[in-house]
mmCIF file of C-alpha atoms and ligand atoms in Angstrom:
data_model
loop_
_atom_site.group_PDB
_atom_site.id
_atom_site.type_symbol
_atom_site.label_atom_id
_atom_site.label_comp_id
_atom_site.label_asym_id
_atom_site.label_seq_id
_atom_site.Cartn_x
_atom_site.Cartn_y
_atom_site.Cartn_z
ATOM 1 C CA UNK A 12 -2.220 -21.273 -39.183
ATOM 2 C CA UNK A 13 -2.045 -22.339 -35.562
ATOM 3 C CA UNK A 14 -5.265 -22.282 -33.024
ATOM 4 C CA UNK A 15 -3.814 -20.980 -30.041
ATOM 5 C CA UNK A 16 -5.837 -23.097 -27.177
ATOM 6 C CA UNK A 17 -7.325 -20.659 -24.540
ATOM 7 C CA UNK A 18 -6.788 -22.482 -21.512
ATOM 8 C CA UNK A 19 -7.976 -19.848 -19.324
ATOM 9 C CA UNK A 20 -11.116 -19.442 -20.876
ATOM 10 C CA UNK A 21 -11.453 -23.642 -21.100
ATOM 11 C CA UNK A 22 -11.049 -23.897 -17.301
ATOM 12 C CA UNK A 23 -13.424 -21.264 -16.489
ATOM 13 C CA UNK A 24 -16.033 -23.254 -18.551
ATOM 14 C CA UNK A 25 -15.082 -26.510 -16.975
ATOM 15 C CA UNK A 26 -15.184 -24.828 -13.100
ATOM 16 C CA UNK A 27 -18.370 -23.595 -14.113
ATOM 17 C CA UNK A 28 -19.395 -26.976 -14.761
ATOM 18 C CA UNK A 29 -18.034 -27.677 -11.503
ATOM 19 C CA UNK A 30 -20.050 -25.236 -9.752
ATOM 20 C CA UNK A 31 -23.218 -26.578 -11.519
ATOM 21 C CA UNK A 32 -22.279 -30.065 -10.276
ATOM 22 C CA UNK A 33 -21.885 -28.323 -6.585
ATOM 23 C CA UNK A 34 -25.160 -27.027 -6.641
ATOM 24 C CA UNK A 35 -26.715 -30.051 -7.480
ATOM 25 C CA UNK A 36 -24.533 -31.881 -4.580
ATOM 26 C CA UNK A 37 -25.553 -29.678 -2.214
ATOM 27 C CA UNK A 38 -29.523 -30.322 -3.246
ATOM 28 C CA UNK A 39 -29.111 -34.095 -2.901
ATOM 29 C CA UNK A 40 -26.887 -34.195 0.326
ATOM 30 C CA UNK A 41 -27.250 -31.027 2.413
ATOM 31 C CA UNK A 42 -23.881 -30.509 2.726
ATOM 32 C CA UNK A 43 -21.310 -28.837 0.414
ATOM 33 C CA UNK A 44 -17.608 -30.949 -0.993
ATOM 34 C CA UNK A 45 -14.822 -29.733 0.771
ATOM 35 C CA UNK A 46 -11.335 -29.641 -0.116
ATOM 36 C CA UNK A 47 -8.246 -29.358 2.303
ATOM 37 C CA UNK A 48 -4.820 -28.241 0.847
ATOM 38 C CA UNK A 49 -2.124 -28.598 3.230
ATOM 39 C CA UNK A 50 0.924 -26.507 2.990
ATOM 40 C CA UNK A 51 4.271 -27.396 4.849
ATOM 41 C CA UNK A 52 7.370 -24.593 4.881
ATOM 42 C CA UNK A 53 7.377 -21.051 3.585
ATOM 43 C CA UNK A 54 8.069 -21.736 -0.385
ATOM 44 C CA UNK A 55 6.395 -18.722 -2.063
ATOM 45 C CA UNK A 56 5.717 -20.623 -5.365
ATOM 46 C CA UNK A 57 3.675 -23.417 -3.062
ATOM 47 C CA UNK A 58 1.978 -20.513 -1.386
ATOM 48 C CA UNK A 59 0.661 -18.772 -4.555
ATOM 49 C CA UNK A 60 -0.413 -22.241 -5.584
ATOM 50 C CA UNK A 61 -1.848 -22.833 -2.267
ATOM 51 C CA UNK A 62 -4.348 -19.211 -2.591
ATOM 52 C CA UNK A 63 -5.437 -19.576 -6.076
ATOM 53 C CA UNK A 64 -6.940 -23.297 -4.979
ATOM 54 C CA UNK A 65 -8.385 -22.110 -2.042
ATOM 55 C CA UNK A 66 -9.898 -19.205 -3.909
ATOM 56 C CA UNK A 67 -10.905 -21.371 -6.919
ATOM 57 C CA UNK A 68 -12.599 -23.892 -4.250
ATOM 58 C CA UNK A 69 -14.939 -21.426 -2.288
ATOM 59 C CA UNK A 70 -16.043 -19.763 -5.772
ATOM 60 C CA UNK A 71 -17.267 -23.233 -7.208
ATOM 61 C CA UNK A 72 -19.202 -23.234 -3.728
ATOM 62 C CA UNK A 73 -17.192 -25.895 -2.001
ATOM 63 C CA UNK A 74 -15.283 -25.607 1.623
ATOM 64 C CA UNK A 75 -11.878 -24.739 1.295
ATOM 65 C CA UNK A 76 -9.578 -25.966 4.113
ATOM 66 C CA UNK A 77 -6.080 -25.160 4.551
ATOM 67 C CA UNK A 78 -3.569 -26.466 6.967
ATOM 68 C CA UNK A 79 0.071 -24.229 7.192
ATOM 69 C CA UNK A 80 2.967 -26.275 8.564
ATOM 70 C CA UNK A 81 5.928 -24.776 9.299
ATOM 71 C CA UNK A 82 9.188 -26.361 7.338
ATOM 72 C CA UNK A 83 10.487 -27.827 10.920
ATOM 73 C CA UNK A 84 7.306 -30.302 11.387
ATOM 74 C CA UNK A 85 8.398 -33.700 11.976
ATOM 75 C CA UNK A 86 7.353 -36.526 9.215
ATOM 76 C CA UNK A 87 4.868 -38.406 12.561
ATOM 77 C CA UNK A 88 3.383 -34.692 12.617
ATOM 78 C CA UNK A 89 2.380 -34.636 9.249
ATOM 79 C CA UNK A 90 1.094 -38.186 9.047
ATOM 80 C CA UNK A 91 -1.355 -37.488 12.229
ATOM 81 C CA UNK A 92 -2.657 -34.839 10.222
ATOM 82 C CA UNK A 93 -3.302 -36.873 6.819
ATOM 83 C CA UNK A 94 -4.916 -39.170 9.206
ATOM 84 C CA UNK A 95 -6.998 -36.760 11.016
ATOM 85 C CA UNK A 96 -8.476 -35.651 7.673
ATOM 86 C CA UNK A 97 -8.685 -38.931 6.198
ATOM 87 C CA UNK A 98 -11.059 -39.267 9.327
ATOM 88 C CA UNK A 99 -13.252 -36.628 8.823
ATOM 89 C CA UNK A 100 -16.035 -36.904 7.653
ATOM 90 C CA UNK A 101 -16.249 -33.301 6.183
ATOM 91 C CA UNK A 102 -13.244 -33.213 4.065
ATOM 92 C CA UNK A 103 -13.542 -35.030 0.527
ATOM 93 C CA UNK A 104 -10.552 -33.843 -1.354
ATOM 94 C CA UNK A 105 -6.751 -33.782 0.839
ATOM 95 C CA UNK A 106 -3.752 -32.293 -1.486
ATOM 96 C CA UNK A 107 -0.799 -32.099 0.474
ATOM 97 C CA UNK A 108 1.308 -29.471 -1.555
ATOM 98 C CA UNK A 109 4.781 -30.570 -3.160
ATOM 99 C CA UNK A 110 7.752 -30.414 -2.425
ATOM 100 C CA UNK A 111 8.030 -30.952 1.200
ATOM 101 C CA UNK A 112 10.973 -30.535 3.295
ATOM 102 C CA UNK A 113 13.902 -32.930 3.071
ATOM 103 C CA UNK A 114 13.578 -34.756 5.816
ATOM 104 C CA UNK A 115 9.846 -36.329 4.858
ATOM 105 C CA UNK A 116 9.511 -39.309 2.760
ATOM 106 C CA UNK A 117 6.859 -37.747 0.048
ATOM 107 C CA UNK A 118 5.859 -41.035 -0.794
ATOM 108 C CA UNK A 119 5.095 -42.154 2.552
ATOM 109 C CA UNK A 120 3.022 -39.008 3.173
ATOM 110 C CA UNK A 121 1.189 -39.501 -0.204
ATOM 111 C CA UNK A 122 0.418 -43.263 0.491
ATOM 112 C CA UNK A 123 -1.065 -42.297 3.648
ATOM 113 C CA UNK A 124 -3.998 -39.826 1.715
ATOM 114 C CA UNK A 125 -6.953 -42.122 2.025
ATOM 115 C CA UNK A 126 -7.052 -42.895 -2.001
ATOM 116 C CA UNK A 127 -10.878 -41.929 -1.861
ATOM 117 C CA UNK A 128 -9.634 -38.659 -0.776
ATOM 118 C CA UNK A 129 -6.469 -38.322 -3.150
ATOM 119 C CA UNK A 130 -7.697 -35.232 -5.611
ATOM 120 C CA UNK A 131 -4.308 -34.659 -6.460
ATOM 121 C CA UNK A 132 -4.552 -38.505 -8.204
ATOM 122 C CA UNK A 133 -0.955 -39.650 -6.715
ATOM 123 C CA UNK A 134 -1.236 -42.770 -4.505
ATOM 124 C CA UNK A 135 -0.024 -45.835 -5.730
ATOM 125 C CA UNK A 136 -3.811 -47.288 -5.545
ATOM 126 C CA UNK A 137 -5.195 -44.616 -7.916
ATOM 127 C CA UNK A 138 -1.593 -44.757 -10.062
ATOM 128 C CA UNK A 139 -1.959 -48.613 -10.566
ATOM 129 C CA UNK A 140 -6.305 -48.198 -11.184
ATOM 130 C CA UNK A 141 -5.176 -45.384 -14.227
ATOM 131 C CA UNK A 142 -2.599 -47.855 -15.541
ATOM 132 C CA UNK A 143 -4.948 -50.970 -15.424
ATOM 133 C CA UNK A 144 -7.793 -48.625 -16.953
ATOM 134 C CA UNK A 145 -10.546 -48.784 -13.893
ATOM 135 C CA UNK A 146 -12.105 -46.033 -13.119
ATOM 136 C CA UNK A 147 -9.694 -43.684 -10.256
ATOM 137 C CA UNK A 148 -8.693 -39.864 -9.553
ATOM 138 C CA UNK A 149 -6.567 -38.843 -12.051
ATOM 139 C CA UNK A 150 -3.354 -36.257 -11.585
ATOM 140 C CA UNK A 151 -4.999 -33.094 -12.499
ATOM 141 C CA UNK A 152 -2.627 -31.609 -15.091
ATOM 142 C CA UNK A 153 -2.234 -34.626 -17.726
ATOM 143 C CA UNK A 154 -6.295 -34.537 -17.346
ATOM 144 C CA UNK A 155 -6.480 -31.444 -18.053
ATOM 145 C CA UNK A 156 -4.173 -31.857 -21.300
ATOM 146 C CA UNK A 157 -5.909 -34.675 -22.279
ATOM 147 C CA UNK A 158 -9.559 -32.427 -22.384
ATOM 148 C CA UNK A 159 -7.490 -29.604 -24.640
ATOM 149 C CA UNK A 160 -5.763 -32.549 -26.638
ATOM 150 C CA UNK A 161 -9.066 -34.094 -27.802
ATOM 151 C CA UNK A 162 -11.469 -30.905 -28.174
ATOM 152 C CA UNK A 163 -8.705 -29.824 -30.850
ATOM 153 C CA UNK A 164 -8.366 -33.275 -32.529
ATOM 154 C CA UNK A 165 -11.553 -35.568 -31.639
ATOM 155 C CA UNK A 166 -10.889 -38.676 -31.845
ATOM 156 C CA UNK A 167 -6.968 -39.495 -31.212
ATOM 157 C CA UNK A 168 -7.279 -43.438 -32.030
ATOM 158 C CA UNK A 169 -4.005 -44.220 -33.719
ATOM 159 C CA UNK A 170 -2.288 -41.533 -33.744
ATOM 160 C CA UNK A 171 1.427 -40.872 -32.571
ATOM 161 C CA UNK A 172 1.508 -39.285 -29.569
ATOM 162 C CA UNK A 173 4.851 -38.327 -27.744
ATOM 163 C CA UNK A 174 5.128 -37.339 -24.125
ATOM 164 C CA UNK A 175 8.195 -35.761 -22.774
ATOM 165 C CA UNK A 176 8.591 -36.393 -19.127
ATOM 166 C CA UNK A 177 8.459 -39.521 -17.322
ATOM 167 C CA UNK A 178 7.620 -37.975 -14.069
ATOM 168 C CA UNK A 179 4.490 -39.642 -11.690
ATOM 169 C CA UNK A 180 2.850 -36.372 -11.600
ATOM 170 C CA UNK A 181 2.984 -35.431 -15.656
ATOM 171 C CA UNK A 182 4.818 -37.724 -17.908
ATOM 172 C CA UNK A 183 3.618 -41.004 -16.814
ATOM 173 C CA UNK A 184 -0.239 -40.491 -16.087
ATOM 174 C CA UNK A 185 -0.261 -38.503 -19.171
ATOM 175 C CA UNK A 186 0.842 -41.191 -21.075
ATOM 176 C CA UNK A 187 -1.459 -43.767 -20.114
ATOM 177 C CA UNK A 188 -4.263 -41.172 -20.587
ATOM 178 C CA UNK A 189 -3.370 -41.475 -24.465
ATOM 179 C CA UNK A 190 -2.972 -44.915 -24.263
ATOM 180 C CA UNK A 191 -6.266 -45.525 -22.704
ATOM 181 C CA UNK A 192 -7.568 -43.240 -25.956
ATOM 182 C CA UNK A 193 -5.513 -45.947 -28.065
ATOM 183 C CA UNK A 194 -2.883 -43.331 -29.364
ATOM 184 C CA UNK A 195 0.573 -44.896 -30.262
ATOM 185 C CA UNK A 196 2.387 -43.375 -27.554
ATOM 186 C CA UNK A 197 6.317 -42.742 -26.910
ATOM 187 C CA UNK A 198 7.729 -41.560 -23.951
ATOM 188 C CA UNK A 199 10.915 -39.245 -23.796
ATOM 189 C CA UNK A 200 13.315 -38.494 -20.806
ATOM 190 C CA UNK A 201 16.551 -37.115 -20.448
ATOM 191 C CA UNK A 202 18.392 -40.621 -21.332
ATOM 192 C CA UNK A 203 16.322 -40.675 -25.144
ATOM 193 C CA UNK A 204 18.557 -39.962 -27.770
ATOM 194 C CA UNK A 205 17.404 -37.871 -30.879
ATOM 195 C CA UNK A 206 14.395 -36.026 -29.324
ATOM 196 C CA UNK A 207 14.726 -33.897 -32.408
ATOM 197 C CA UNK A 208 13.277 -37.160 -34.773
ATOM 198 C CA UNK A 209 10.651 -38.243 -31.651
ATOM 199 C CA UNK A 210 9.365 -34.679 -31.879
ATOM 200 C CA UNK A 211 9.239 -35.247 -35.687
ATOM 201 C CA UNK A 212 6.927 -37.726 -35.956
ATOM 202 C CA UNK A 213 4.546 -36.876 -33.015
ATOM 203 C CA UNK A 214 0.903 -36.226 -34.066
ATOM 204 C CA UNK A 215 0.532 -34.982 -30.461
ATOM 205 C CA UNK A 216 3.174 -33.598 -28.085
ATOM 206 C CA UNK A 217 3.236 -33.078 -24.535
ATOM 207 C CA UNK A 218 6.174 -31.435 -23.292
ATOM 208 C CA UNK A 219 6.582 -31.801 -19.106
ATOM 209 C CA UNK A 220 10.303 -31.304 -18.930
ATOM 210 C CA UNK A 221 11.323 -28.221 -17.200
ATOM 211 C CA UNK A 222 13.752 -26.723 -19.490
ATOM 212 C CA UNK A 223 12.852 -23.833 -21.524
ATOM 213 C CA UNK A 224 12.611 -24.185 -25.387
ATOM 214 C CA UNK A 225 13.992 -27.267 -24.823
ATOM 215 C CA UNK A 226 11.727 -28.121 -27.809
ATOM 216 C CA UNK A 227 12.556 -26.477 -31.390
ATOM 217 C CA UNK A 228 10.016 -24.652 -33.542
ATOM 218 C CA UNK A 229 11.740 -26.449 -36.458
ATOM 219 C CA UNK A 230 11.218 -30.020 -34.879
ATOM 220 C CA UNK A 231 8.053 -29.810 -35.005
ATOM 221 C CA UNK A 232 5.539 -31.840 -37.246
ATOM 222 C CA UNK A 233 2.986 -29.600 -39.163
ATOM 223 C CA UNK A 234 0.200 -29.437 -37.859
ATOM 224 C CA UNK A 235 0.708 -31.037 -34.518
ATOM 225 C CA UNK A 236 -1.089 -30.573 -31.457
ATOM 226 C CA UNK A 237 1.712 -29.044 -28.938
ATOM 227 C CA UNK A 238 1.050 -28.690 -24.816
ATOM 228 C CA UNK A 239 2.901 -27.279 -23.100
ATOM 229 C CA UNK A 240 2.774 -27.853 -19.549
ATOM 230 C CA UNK A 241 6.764 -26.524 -18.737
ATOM 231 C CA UNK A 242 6.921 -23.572 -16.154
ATOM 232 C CA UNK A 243 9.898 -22.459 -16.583
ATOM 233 C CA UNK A 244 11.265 -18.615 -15.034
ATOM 234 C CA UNK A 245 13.673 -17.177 -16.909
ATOM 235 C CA UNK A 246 15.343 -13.870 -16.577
ATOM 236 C CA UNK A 247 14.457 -10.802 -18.958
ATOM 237 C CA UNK A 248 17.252 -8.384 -18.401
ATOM 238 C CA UNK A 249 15.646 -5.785 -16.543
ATOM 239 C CA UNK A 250 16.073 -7.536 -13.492
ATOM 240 C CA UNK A 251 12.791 -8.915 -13.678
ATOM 241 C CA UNK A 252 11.706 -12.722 -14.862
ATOM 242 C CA UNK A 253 8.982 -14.321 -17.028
ATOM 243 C CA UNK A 254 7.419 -17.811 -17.315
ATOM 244 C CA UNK A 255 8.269 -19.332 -20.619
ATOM 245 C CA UNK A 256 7.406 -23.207 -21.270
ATOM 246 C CA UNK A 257 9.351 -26.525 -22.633
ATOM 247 C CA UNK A 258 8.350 -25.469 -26.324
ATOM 248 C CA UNK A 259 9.813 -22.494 -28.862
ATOM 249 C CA UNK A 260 6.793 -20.778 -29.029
ATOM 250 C CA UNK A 261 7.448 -18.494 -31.562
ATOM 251 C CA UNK A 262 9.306 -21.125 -33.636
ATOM 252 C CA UNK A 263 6.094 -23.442 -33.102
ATOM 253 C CA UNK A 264 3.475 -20.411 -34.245
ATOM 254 C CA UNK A 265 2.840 -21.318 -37.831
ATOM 255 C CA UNK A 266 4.002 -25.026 -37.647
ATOM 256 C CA UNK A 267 1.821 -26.270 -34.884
ATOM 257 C CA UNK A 268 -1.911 -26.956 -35.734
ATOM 258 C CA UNK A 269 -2.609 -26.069 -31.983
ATOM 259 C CA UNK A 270 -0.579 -24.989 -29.395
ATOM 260 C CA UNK A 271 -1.389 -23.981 -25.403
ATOM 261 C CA UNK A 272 0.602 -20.609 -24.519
ATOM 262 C CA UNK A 273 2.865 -20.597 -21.255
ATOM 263 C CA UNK A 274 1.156 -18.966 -19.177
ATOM 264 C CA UNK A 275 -2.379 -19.232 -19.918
ATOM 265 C CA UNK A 276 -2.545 -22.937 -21.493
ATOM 266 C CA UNK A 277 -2.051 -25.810 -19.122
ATOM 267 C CA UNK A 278 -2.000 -23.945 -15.668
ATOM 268 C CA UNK A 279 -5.771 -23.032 -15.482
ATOM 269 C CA UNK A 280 -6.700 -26.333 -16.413
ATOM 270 C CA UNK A 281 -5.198 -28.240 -14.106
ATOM 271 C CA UNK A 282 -6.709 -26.130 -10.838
ATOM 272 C CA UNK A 283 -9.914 -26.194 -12.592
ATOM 273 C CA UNK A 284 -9.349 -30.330 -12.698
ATOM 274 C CA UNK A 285 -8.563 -30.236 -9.249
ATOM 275 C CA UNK A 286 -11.957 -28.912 -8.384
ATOM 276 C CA UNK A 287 -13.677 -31.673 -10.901
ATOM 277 C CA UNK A 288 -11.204 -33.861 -8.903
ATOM 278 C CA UNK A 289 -13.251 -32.961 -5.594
ATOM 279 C CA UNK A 290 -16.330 -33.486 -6.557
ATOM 280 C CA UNK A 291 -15.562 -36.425 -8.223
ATOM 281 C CA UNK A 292 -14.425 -37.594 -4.430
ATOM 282 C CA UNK A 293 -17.293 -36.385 -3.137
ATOM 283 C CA UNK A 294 -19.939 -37.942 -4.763
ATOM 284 C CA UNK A 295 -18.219 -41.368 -4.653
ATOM 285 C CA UNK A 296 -18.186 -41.222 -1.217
HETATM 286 P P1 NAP B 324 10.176 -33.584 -13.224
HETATM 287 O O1 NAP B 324 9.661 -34.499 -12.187
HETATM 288 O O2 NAP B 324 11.431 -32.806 -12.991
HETATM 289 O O3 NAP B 324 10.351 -34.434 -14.569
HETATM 290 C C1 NAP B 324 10.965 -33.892 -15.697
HETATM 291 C C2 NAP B 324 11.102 -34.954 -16.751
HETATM 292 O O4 NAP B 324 11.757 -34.380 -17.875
HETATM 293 C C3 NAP B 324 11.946 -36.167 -16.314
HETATM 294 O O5 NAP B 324 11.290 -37.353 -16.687
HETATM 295 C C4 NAP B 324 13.259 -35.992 -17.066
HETATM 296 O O6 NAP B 324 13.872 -37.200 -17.457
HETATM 297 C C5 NAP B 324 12.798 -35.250 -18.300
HETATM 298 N N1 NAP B 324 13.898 -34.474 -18.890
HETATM 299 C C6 NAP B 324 14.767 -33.648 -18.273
HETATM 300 N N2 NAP B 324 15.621 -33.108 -19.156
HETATM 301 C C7 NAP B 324 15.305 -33.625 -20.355
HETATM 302 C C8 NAP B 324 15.829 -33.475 -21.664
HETATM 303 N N3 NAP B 324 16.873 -32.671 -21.902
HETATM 304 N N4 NAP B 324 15.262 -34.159 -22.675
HETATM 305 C C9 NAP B 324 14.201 -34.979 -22.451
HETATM 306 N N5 NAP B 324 13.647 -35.159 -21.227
HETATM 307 C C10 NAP B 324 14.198 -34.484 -20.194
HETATM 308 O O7 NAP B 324 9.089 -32.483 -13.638
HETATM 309 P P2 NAP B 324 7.471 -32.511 -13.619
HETATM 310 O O8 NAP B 324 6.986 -32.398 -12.222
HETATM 311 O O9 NAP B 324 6.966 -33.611 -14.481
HETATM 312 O O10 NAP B 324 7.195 -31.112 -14.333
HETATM 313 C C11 NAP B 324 7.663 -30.843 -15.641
HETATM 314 C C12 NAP B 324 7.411 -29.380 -15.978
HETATM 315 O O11 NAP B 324 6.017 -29.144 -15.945
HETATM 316 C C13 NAP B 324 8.020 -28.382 -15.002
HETATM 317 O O12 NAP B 324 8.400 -27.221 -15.715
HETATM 318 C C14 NAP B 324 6.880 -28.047 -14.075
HETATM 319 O O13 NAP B 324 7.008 -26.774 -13.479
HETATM 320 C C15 NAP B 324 5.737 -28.090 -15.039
HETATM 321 N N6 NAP B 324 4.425 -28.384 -14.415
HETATM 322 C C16 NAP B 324 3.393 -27.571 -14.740
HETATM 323 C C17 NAP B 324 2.127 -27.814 -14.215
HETATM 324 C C18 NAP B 324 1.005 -26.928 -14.588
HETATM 325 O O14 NAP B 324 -0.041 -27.000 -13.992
HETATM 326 N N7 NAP B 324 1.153 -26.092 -15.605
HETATM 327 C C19 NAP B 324 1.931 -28.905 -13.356
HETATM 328 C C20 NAP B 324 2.999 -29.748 -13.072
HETATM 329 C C21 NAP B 324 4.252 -29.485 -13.621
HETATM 330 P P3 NAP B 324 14.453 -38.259 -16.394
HETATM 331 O O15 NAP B 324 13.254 -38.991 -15.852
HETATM 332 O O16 NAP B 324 15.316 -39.132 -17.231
HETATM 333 O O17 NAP B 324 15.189 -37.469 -15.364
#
């Protein structure tokens, strides 16, 4: 039988735990955290995002800020504004939503986030603390997995763990999560050859690819712990799409010992880690 992991009702626990945290904050400093999400450009996938943190920060009782951009701002114009709210003395979380336009360096714009301030967990400084095991803001979604990951297994010392993905935001982060946890971790990318016999032998997958059912019900090892963190849309015929993740779900139901549905798994976690994220950076500062 496979326990399908409720990550919508896990991140409504952990934001409530948030908003306990808040309360307390506010008690001790007189002031509540605040987050600032700036937006650049018209993407209507960012701007969904965008809303649902905003609305997810004022109901844990923090101040949401938001700064729209249009898609023409110049890369100076953006950097004055990091600046200005790595400045201020109000704002304790700054996520600058990706992608941006072409013609700014992401990195640059990322390395400018005062690291204290980095919620989203991204500049090199907190990167380089995760991967030398101090204490830093972690990227939201692999923390997220990692909570689902070990309230379904416990204890994860020693066991295989494979990550699919070697991206900064997912793959890598996520992998150095497990290793911190002393799994025996492999990482996959598109250049691996024989996912099929990785897949096999993994304990715990993580699958942050971006290709739907890219991962095979029948690959899987019984009794695995499978996340899903893929978004991918695919059409359904009727002219209308649906979000499907990385991993046969079907295939997996049955095989899998746990397994996070797409939608509903890994996507409420990781906003609800954004807010932990916050108040992390708040009271550290
Ligand atoms: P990304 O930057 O595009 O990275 C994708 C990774 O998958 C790369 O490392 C790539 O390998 C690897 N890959 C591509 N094709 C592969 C294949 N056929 N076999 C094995 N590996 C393959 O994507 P990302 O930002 O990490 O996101 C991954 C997925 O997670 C996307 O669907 C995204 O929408 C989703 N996501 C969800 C959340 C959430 O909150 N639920 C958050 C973030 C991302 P190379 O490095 O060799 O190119």
């Amino acid at each position: 039988m496979t326990v399908i992991i409720d990550g919508k009702a896990r991140a409504a626990q952990l934001r409530a735990d948030v908003a306990a945290g808040v309360s307390e904050f506010v008690a001790v400093r007189g002031r509540a955290p605040g987050l600032t999400v700036v937006l650049v450009g018209e993407d209507p996938a960012s701007a969904v995002y965008v809303r649902s943190k905003g609305k997810a920060t004022t109901e844990a009782g923090m101040v949401s800020g938001e700064h729209r951009l249009p898609a023409t701002v110049s890369e100076a114009e953006l950097l004055a504004l990091v600046a200005a709210l790595n400045a201020d003395p109000a704002v304790d979380g700054i996520l600058v939503q990706l992608p941006l336009p072409r013609h700014i360096d992401t990195d640059r714009v990322l390395a400018t986030i005062d690291p204290a301030k980095d919620v989203d967990g991204f500049h090199p400084i907190n990167a380089g603390r995760l991967a030398t095991g101090l204490d830093a803001l972690v990227p939201c979604t692999p923390s997220g997995c990692l909570m689902m990951i070990e309230e379904a297994l416990g204890d994860i010392t020693g066991k295989e763990a494979l990550v699919i993905g070697r991206s900064n935001i997912v793959g890598k982060p996520m992998a150095a999560l497990l290793l911190a946890r002393s799994a025996t971790v492999t990482i996959a990318h598109s250049r691996t050859r024989d996912l099929a016999a990785h897949v096999a032998r993994a304990e715990i997958l993580v699958a942050a690819v971006g290709v739907a059912h890219l991962v095979k019900g029948e690959w899987i090892r019984p009794g695995a712990c499978v996340i899903d963190v893929g978004m991918n849309r695919v059409a359904t015929g009727d002219g209308k799409s649906r979000l499907t993740g990385d991993v046969d779900y079907d295939g997996a139901l049955g095989r899998a010992g746990w397994i996070t549905p797409v939608p509903g798994g890994v996507g409420p976690m990781t906003i609800a880690c954004l807010l932990a994220n916050t108040l992390k950076a708040a009271k550290a500062r």
